[in-house]
Amino acid sequence: MTTDARPPGTPQPPPPAPESEPTQKSASLPRQPAPEDAADRLRSALDLVDPGPVLPNTPIPPRSSPIPPVPSVPRPPEIPPLPVGPPKPLLPPEPLSDEPGPLRPVPARRPGRVAAAAICVVLGAGLIGGAAAGTWLDGDSEPAVRSNFTAARDLWHSVPVDTLFPPTIRGTGAGPGGADREWTRVGVAPDGDCAGALDPLLLKVLEPVGCARLVRATYTDATASSVITVGLVFTRAEPAAMTDLANRFTTEKLADRSDLMPRAYPVKNTDAAAFGDQQRASWTVRVLTDAPVVVTAVSGFADGRRIDAPQSAEQATADGASGPVAEAGLGHDAKGIADNVERGLRKKAAASPEPAS
C-alpha cells in the first residue's frame, strides 16, 4: 500500500495506459524503407541518362532499383491517301447542242480590272496609231526631200546674193579651241560657168554631175590676217548621181587631195587682193545629196605668203594638228564659212515654194 504525498484537494492524474507488447506496436505501423546511401542515389541518377552504345568488354554496373518502364504512346491513325483521278470541273460542260442552256450567274466585275483593261486598249490603239502615223510620215518624206532638191537647183538666180553669201558671217565656237569667229565679205564674183573657176582635174571629177552655174564670194576674218573664198557649184544632176559622187568622194578620200583644191577669188583693193593659187593653204569640198550643189571653200594668209604644204580642213582641224596652217586657224576658217553657207542654202531650199509644173 502506497501513500500519496500530495496535499489534500489536489486532483488526481488519470491512470497510466496499459503498455502494449512491442511486437504488436511494430506490427500496426507501416515499415519505412531504408534510406539509400549516396552511392545508390548517384547510380540511380546516372541510370536516367542515356549511356550510349555499349562498348565490347565493358561491364554494365548493376542497378540498385529497377526503373519502371515508360508507357508506350499509341501511334496516330494513318491518313488514307487521296483518290487519284481527274479534277472535277467547277462548272458543268457546255451543251453541244444549239439549244440555249440555263443561265448562269455572271460574276460581278471589279473596277480595278476594268480600268486596267481600258488602259491596255488605249495604249494599244496609241501604238498602232503611232506606227501608222510614222509610216504615213515616212511615205511623205520622200516627196518633201524631192521638192527641196528641185527648189535648190534655181537658188543661184532666184534669191538675193546676200541670202547665199551674207555680208557678215558669225561662227560661234568655229575657231581653234572653240573660239568664236567672225568673217566679213569683201567681194562677190559674177556668176558663170566652171571652166575658168575650177582646176581642170576638179572639173573632170565633177563631170558626171555637170556644172550649171558657179557663184563665189571672198571673206576676211576680223583681224584681217586670213582670207577665204567660198563657192557653190550648181549641178544638172539628179539625186542618184549626187549620191554616187558623194560616195566616191568618201571612199576615195578626194576631199583630202591637194590637186583637187578649189581656186581662190582675189578682190582688188582689199585684203584679198593677193589671194591666188600659190596662197591657198586649206580647203574643203562637199558634195550634197539633198541638193544639186557642191560646196567649196579655200583659205590663205592675207599677206600673200606662199604655202608649200597646204592641209585640208579636216587635217588642219584634227586633234594634235601642227604647222603654220593649223596653228593659224586657216582650216577652221574654211570649214566654218562652208558650214554657215551650206546651212543657209538648205534653209532657203526648204522655205522656197514648189516650182510650177
CSV table of C-alpha atoms in Angstrom, one decimal:
chain,number,residue,atom,x,y,z
A,1,MET,CA,0.0,0.0,0.0
A,2,THR,CA,1.4,3.4,-1.1
A,3,THR,CA,0.6,6.7,0.4
A,4,ASP,CA,0.2,9.8,-1.9
A,5,ALA,CA,2.3,12.6,-0.6
A,6,ARG,CA,0.3,15.4,-2.4
A,7,PRO,CA,-1.7,17.6,-0.2
A,8,PRO,CA,-5.4,17.0,0.1
A,9,GLY,CA,-7.7,18.7,-2.6
A,10,THR,CA,-5.2,18.2,-5.5
A,11,PRO,CA,-6.9,16.5,-8.5
A,12,GLN,CA,-5.6,13.0,-9.2
A,13,PRO,CA,-4.0,12.3,-12.5
A,14,PRO,CA,-5.5,9.8,-14.8
A,15,PRO,CA,-4.2,6.3,-14.5
A,16,PRO,CA,-1.5,5.3,-17.0
A,17,ALA,CA,-2.5,3.5,-20.1
A,18,PRO,CA,-1.6,-0.1,-20.2
A,19,GLU,CA,1.6,-0.9,-22.1
A,20,SER,CA,1.3,-2.9,-25.2
A,21,GLU,CA,3.6,-5.5,-26.4
A,22,PRO,CA,6.5,-4.4,-28.6
A,23,THR,CA,5.6,-6.9,-31.3
A,24,GLN,CA,2.0,-5.5,-31.6
A,25,LYS,CA,3.1,-1.8,-31.9
A,26,SER,CA,5.7,-2.6,-34.7
A,27,ALA,CA,3.1,-4.8,-36.5
A,28,SER,CA,0.5,-2.0,-36.6
A,29,LEU,CA,2.8,0.8,-38.2
A,30,PRO,CA,4.0,0.5,-41.9
A,31,ARG,CA,7.6,-0.3,-42.5
A,32,GLN,CA,9.7,2.7,-43.7
A,33,PRO,CA,12.2,1.9,-46.4
A,34,ALA,CA,15.8,2.1,-45.5
A,35,PRO,CA,17.4,5.3,-46.6
A,36,GLU,CA,19.7,5.0,-49.7
A,37,ASP,CA,23.2,5.9,-49.3
A,38,ALA,CA,25.0,8.5,-51.5
A,39,ALA,CA,26.4,5.9,-53.9
A,40,ASP,CA,22.9,4.4,-54.6
A,41,ARG,CA,21.4,7.8,-55.3
A,42,LEU,CA,24.2,8.7,-57.7
A,43,ARG,CA,23.8,5.4,-59.5
A,44,SER,CA,20.0,6.0,-59.8
A,45,ALA,CA,20.6,9.4,-61.4
A,46,LEU,CA,23.1,8.1,-63.9
A,47,ASP,CA,20.7,5.4,-64.9
A,48,LEU,CA,18.3,8.0,-66.2
A,49,VAL,CA,21.0,9.3,-68.7
A,50,ASP,CA,21.3,7.5,-72.0
A,51,PRO,CA,24.7,5.7,-71.6
A,52,GLY,CA,25.0,5.5,-75.4
A,53,PRO,CA,26.3,2.5,-77.2
A,54,VAL,CA,27.9,-0.2,-75.0
A,55,LEU,CA,31.4,-0.9,-76.0
A,56,PRO,CA,32.5,-4.5,-76.0
A,57,ASN,CA,34.0,-5.9,-72.8
A,58,THR,CA,32.6,-3.0,-70.9
A,59,PRO,CA,30.8,-4.3,-67.7
A,60,ILE,CA,27.4,-2.7,-67.0
A,61,PRO,CA,27.0,-1.7,-63.4
A,62,PRO,CA,24.1,-3.2,-61.7
A,63,ARG,CA,21.1,-1.1,-60.8
A,64,SER,CA,20.1,-0.7,-57.2
A,65,SER,CA,16.5,-0.5,-58.1
A,66,PRO,CA,14.6,-1.2,-61.2
A,67,ILE,CA,13.3,1.7,-63.4
A,68,PRO,CA,9.7,1.5,-64.2
A,69,PRO,CA,9.1,1.1,-68.0
A,70,VAL,CA,7.9,4.2,-69.9
A,71,PRO,CA,4.4,3.6,-71.1
A,72,SER,CA,4.3,3.5,-74.9
A,73,VAL,CA,2.4,6.2,-76.8
A,74,PRO,CA,-0.1,4.8,-79.3
A,75,ARG,CA,0.7,5.9,-83.0
A,76,PRO,CA,-1.8,8.2,-84.6
A,77,PRO,CA,-4.0,6.5,-87.2
A,78,GLU,CA,-2.7,6.7,-90.8
A,79,ILE,CA,-4.5,9.2,-93.1
A,80,PRO,CA,-5.8,7.4,-96.1
A,81,PRO,CA,-4.3,8.7,-99.5
A,82,LEU,CA,-6.4,10.9,-101.7
A,83,PRO,CA,-8.1,9.2,-104.6
A,84,VAL,CA,-6.2,9.6,-107.9
A,85,GLY,CA,-8.3,10.9,-110.7
A,86,PRO,CA,-9.0,14.0,-112.9
A,87,PRO,CA,-10.2,17.1,-111.0
A,88,LYS,CA,-13.8,17.7,-111.1
A,89,PRO,CA,-14.9,20.6,-113.3
A,90,LEU,CA,-16.1,23.7,-111.4
A,91,LEU,CA,-18.8,24.2,-113.9
A,92,PRO,CA,-20.8,21.6,-115.9
A,93,PRO,CA,-19.6,21.3,-119.5
A,94,GLU,CA,-21.2,23.4,-122.2
A,95,PRO,CA,-24.0,21.7,-124.1
A,96,LEU,CA,-23.1,20.6,-127.6
A,97,SER,CA,-26.5,21.4,-129.0
A,98,ASP,CA,-27.7,24.8,-130.2
A,99,GLU,CA,-30.4,24.8,-127.6
A,100,PRO,CA,-30.0,27.5,-125.0
A,101,GLY,CA,-29.0,26.2,-121.7
A,102,PRO,CA,-29.8,27.5,-118.2
A,103,LEU,CA,-28.5,31.0,-117.5
A,104,ARG,CA,-25.5,31.1,-115.2
A,105,PRO,CA,-24.8,33.9,-112.7
A,106,VAL,CA,-22.3,36.4,-114.1
A,107,PRO,CA,-19.6,37.4,-111.5
A,108,ALA,CA,-19.5,41.0,-110.6
A,109,ARG,CA,-16.8,43.0,-112.4
A,110,ARG,CA,-14.0,44.5,-110.4
A,111,PRO,CA,-13.4,48.2,-111.1
A,112,GLY,CA,-9.6,47.7,-111.0
A,113,ARG,CA,-9.6,45.1,-113.7
A,114,VAL,CA,-12.0,47.1,-115.9
A,115,ALA,CA,-9.7,50.2,-115.6
A,116,ALA,CA,-6.6,48.1,-116.4
A,117,ALA,CA,-8.3,46.6,-119.5
A,118,ALA,CA,-9.3,50.1,-120.6
A,119,ILE,CA,-5.7,51.4,-120.2
A,120,CYS,CA,-4.4,48.5,-122.3
A,121,VAL,CA,-6.8,49.2,-125.0
A,122,VAL,CA,-5.8,52.9,-125.1
A,123,LEU,CA,-2.1,52.1,-125.2
A,124,GLY,CA,-2.6,49.5,-127.9
A,125,ALA,CA,-4.5,52.0,-130.0
A,126,GLY,CA,-1.8,54.6,-129.4
A,127,LEU,CA,0.9,52.2,-130.6
A,128,ILE,CA,-1.0,51.2,-133.7
A,129,GLY,CA,-1.8,54.8,-134.4
A,130,GLY,CA,1.8,55.9,-133.9
A,131,ALA,CA,3.1,53.2,-136.2
A,132,ALA,CA,0.5,54.2,-138.9
A,133,ALA,CA,1.5,57.9,-138.5
A,134,GLY,CA,5.2,57.0,-138.8
A,135,THR,CA,4.5,55.1,-141.9
A,136,TRP,CA,2.5,57.9,-143.3
A,137,LEU,CA,5.2,60.5,-142.5
A,138,ASP,CA,7.9,58.3,-144.0
A,139,GLY,CA,5.8,58.0,-147.1
A,140,ASP,CA,5.5,61.7,-147.4
A,141,SER,CA,9.2,62.5,-146.5
A,142,GLU,CA,10.4,61.4,-149.9
A,143,PRO,CA,8.2,63.9,-151.8
A,144,ALA,CA,9.4,66.6,-149.4
A,145,VAL,CA,13.1,65.9,-150.0
A,146,ARG,CA,12.4,65.7,-153.7
A,147,SER,CA,10.7,69.1,-153.5
A,148,ASN,CA,13.7,70.7,-151.6
A,149,PHE,CA,16.1,69.2,-154.1
A,150,THR,CA,14.3,70.7,-157.0
A,151,ALA,CA,13.9,74.1,-155.3
A,152,ALA,CA,17.6,74.3,-154.6
A,153,ARG,CA,18.5,74.0,-158.2
A,154,ASP,CA,17.5,77.6,-159.1
A,155,LEU,CA,18.6,79.4,-156.0
A,156,TRP,CA,21.7,80.9,-157.7
A,157,HIS,CA,19.4,83.4,-159.5
A,158,SER,CA,16.1,83.3,-157.6
A,159,VAL,CA,17.4,84.7,-154.3
A,160,PRO,CA,19.4,87.8,-153.4
A,161,VAL,CA,23.2,87.4,-153.2
A,162,ASP,CA,23.0,88.5,-149.5
A,163,THR,CA,20.9,85.3,-148.8
A,164,LEU,CA,23.5,83.0,-150.2
A,165,PHE,CA,26.6,85.0,-149.1
A,166,PRO,CA,25.6,87.2,-146.1
A,167,PRO,CA,27.7,90.4,-145.6
A,168,THR,CA,28.8,89.1,-142.2
A,169,ILE,CA,29.1,85.5,-141.0
A,170,ARG,CA,29.4,84.7,-137.3
A,171,GLY,CA,30.7,81.3,-136.3
A,172,THR,CA,30.0,80.5,-132.7
A,173,GLY,CA,32.8,78.2,-131.5
A,174,ALA,CA,34.1,77.8,-135.0
A,175,GLY,CA,37.7,78.9,-134.2
A,176,PRO,CA,40.6,77.0,-132.7
A,177,GLY,CA,39.8,75.8,-129.2
A,178,GLY,CA,36.1,76.6,-129.6
A,179,ALA,CA,36.7,80.4,-130.0
A,180,ASP,CA,34.1,82.5,-131.8
A,181,ARG,CA,34.9,83.7,-135.3
A,182,GLU,CA,33.5,86.5,-137.5
A,183,TRP,CA,34.1,87.0,-141.2
A,184,THR,CA,33.3,90.0,-143.4
A,185,ARG,CA,32.5,89.7,-147.1
A,186,VAL,CA,34.9,91.8,-149.3
A,187,GLY,CA,33.7,90.8,-152.7
A,188,VAL,CA,31.3,88.7,-154.8
A,189,ALA,CA,32.3,87.1,-158.1
A,190,PRO,CA,30.0,87.3,-161.1
A,191,ASP,CA,28.1,84.1,-161.7
A,192,GLY,CA,29.5,82.0,-164.5
A,193,ASP,CA,30.5,78.5,-165.6
A,194,CYS,CA,33.1,76.3,-164.0
A,195,ALA,CA,35.6,76.2,-166.9
A,196,GLY,CA,37.8,79.0,-165.7
A,197,ALA,CA,37.0,79.0,-162.0
A,198,LEU,CA,37.9,75.4,-161.2
A,199,ASP,CA,41.2,73.4,-161.8
A,200,PRO,CA,40.9,71.1,-164.7
A,201,LEU,CA,41.3,68.0,-162.5
A,202,LEU,CA,38.5,69.0,-160.2
A,203,LEU,CA,36.3,69.9,-163.2
A,204,LYS,CA,36.9,66.4,-164.5
A,205,VAL,CA,35.8,64.8,-161.2
A,206,LEU,CA,32.6,66.9,-161.3
A,207,GLU,CA,31.9,66.0,-164.9
A,208,PRO,CA,29.3,63.2,-164.1
A,209,VAL,CA,27.0,65.7,-162.4
A,210,GLY,CA,27.7,68.6,-164.8
A,211,CYS,CA,28.2,72.3,-163.9
A,212,ALA,CA,25.2,74.5,-164.5
A,213,ARG,CA,26.5,77.6,-162.6
A,214,LEU,CA,29.1,78.7,-160.2
A,215,VAL,CA,28.8,81.6,-157.7
A,216,ARG,CA,31.6,82.7,-155.3
A,217,ALA,CA,32.4,85.2,-152.6
A,218,THR,CA,35.5,86.1,-150.6
A,219,TYR,CA,35.7,86.9,-146.9
A,220,THR,CA,38.3,88.1,-144.4
A,221,ASP,CA,38.5,87.5,-140.7
A,222,ALA,CA,38.1,90.1,-138.0
A,223,THR,CA,41.9,90.6,-137.7
A,224,ALA,CA,42.3,90.8,-141.5
A,225,SER,CA,45.0,88.1,-141.3
A,226,SER,CA,43.2,85.4,-143.3
A,227,VAL,CA,41.1,85.4,-146.4
A,228,ILE,CA,38.6,82.8,-147.6
A,229,THR,CA,36.7,82.1,-150.9
A,230,VAL,CA,33.5,80.1,-150.6
A,231,GLY,CA,31.8,78.8,-153.7
A,232,LEU,CA,28.5,77.0,-154.7
A,233,VAL,CA,28.6,74.7,-157.8
A,234,PHE,CA,25.0,74.2,-159.0
A,235,THR,CA,24.9,70.9,-161.0
A,236,ARG,CA,22.5,69.4,-163.5
A,237,ALA,CA,22.4,66.1,-161.7
A,238,GLU,CA,19.5,64.1,-160.1
A,239,PRO,CA,19.7,62.8,-156.5
A,240,ALA,CA,21.1,59.4,-157.6
A,241,ALA,CA,24.0,61.0,-159.4
A,242,MET,CA,24.8,63.3,-156.5
A,243,THR,CA,24.7,60.3,-154.1
A,244,ASP,CA,27.1,58.4,-156.4
A,245,LEU,CA,29.5,61.3,-156.5
A,246,ALA,CA,29.3,61.8,-152.7
A,247,ASN,CA,30.1,58.1,-152.2
A,248,ARG,CA,33.1,58.4,-154.5
A,249,PHE,CA,34.5,61.4,-152.5
A,250,THR,CA,34.1,59.4,-149.3
A,251,THR,CA,35.6,56.1,-150.4
A,252,GLU,CA,38.5,57.6,-152.4
A,253,LYS,CA,39.1,60.5,-150.0
A,254,LEU,CA,39.1,63.0,-152.8
A,255,ALA,CA,38.4,65.9,-150.4
A,256,ASP,CA,41.9,65.5,-149.0
A,257,ARG,CA,43.8,65.7,-152.3
A,258,SER,CA,45.6,68.9,-152.8
A,259,ASP,CA,45.4,68.7,-156.6
A,260,LEU,CA,41.6,69.0,-156.2
A,261,MET,CA,41.6,72.3,-154.3
A,262,PRO,CA,39.1,74.9,-155.5
A,263,ARG,CA,40.5,78.2,-156.8
A,264,ALA,CA,40.6,81.4,-154.9
A,265,TYR,CA,38.8,84.6,-155.9
A,266,PRO,CA,41.1,87.7,-155.3
A,267,VAL,CA,39.4,91.1,-154.8
A,268,LYS,CA,41.2,94.2,-155.8
A,269,ASN,CA,41.8,97.0,-153.3
A,270,THR,CA,41.0,94.6,-150.3
A,271,ASP,CA,43.0,92.4,-148.0
A,272,ALA,CA,42.3,89.6,-150.5
A,273,ALA,CA,44.0,91.3,-153.4
A,274,ALA,CA,47.0,88.9,-153.4
A,275,PHE,CA,44.9,85.8,-152.8
A,276,GLY,CA,45.9,83.5,-155.7
A,277,ASP,CA,46.6,79.8,-156.4
A,278,GLN,CA,50.0,79.9,-154.6
A,279,GLN,CA,48.5,81.3,-151.4
A,280,ARG,CA,45.9,78.5,-150.9
A,281,ALA,CA,46.5,76.9,-147.5
A,282,SER,CA,43.4,74.9,-146.5
A,283,TRP,CA,40.3,73.8,-148.3
A,284,THR,CA,37.1,71.7,-148.2
A,285,VAL,CA,34.9,70.2,-150.9
A,286,ARG,CA,31.4,68.8,-150.0
A,287,VAL,CA,29.0,67.0,-152.3
A,288,LEU,CA,25.4,67.4,-151.1
A,289,THR,CA,22.9,64.6,-151.6
A,290,ASP,CA,19.8,66.6,-150.7
A,291,ALA,CA,20.5,69.4,-153.2
A,292,PRO,CA,22.2,69.5,-156.6
A,293,VAL,CA,25.1,71.6,-155.1
A,294,VAL,CA,28.8,71.2,-154.4
A,295,VAL,CA,30.1,73.5,-151.6
A,296,THR,CA,33.7,74.6,-151.8
A,297,ALA,CA,35.9,76.8,-149.6
A,298,VAL,CA,39.6,77.7,-149.6
A,299,SER,CA,41.6,79.9,-147.2
A,300,GLY,CA,45.0,81.5,-147.1
A,301,PHE,CA,47.0,84.3,-145.4
A,302,ALA,CA,46.1,87.9,-146.2
A,303,ASP,CA,49.7,89.0,-146.5
A,304,GLY,CA,50.1,87.0,-149.7
A,305,ARG,CA,52.7,84.5,-148.4
A,306,ARG,CA,53.2,81.3,-150.5
A,307,ILE,CA,52.1,78.0,-149.0
A,308,ASP,CA,54.2,74.9,-149.9
A,309,ALA,CA,52.4,72.4,-147.7
A,310,PRO,CA,48.7,73.1,-147.7
A,311,GLN,CA,46.4,71.0,-145.4
A,312,SER,CA,42.7,70.1,-145.9
A,313,ALA,CA,40.3,71.5,-143.4
A,314,GLU,CA,39.8,68.0,-141.9
A,315,GLN,CA,43.6,67.6,-141.4
A,316,ALA,CA,44.2,71.2,-140.1
A,317,THR,CA,41.4,70.9,-137.5
A,318,ALA,CA,42.2,67.4,-136.2
A,319,ASP,CA,43.4,67.0,-132.7
A,320,GLY,CA,47.1,67.4,-132.4
A,321,ALA,CA,47.4,69.1,-135.8
A,322,SER,CA,50.5,71.3,-136.1
A,323,GLY,CA,52.2,73.6,-138.6
A,324,PRO,CA,51.5,77.2,-139.7
A,325,VAL,CA,48.3,76.4,-141.4
A,326,ALA,CA,46.7,74.6,-138.5
A,327,GLU,CA,48.1,76.9,-135.8
A,328,ALA,CA,46.8,80.0,-137.7
A,329,GLY,CA,43.3,78.5,-137.8
A,330,LEU,CA,43.0,78.5,-141.6
A,331,GLY,CA,41.4,75.1,-141.5
A,332,HIS,CA,38.8,76.4,-139.1
A,333,ASP,CA,38.2,79.4,-141.4
A,334,ALA,CA,37.5,77.3,-144.5
A,335,LYS,CA,35.3,74.8,-142.5
A,336,GLY,CA,33.4,77.5,-140.5
A,337,ILE,CA,32.4,79.6,-143.6
A,338,ALA,CA,31.4,76.4,-145.6
A,339,ASP,CA,29.2,75.2,-142.7
A,340,ASN,CA,27.3,78.5,-142.5
A,341,VAL,CA,26.8,78.9,-146.3
A,342,GLU,CA,25.6,75.2,-146.5
A,343,ARG,CA,23.1,75.7,-143.7
A,344,GLY,CA,21.7,78.8,-145.3
A,345,LEU,CA,21.3,77.1,-148.6
A,346,ARG,CA,19.3,74.2,-147.1
A,347,LYS,CA,17.1,76.6,-145.1
A,348,LYS,CA,16.3,78.6,-148.1
A,349,ALA,CA,15.6,75.5,-150.2
A,350,ALA,CA,13.1,74.2,-147.6
A,351,ALA,CA,11.3,77.6,-147.4
A,352,SER,CA,11.1,78.1,-151.2
A,353,PRO,CA,7.7,77.4,-152.8
A,354,GLU,CA,7.4,74.5,-155.1
A,355,PRO,CA,8.0,75.3,-158.7
A,356,ALA,CA,5.1,75.3,-161.0
A,357,SER,CA,4.8,72.1,-163.0
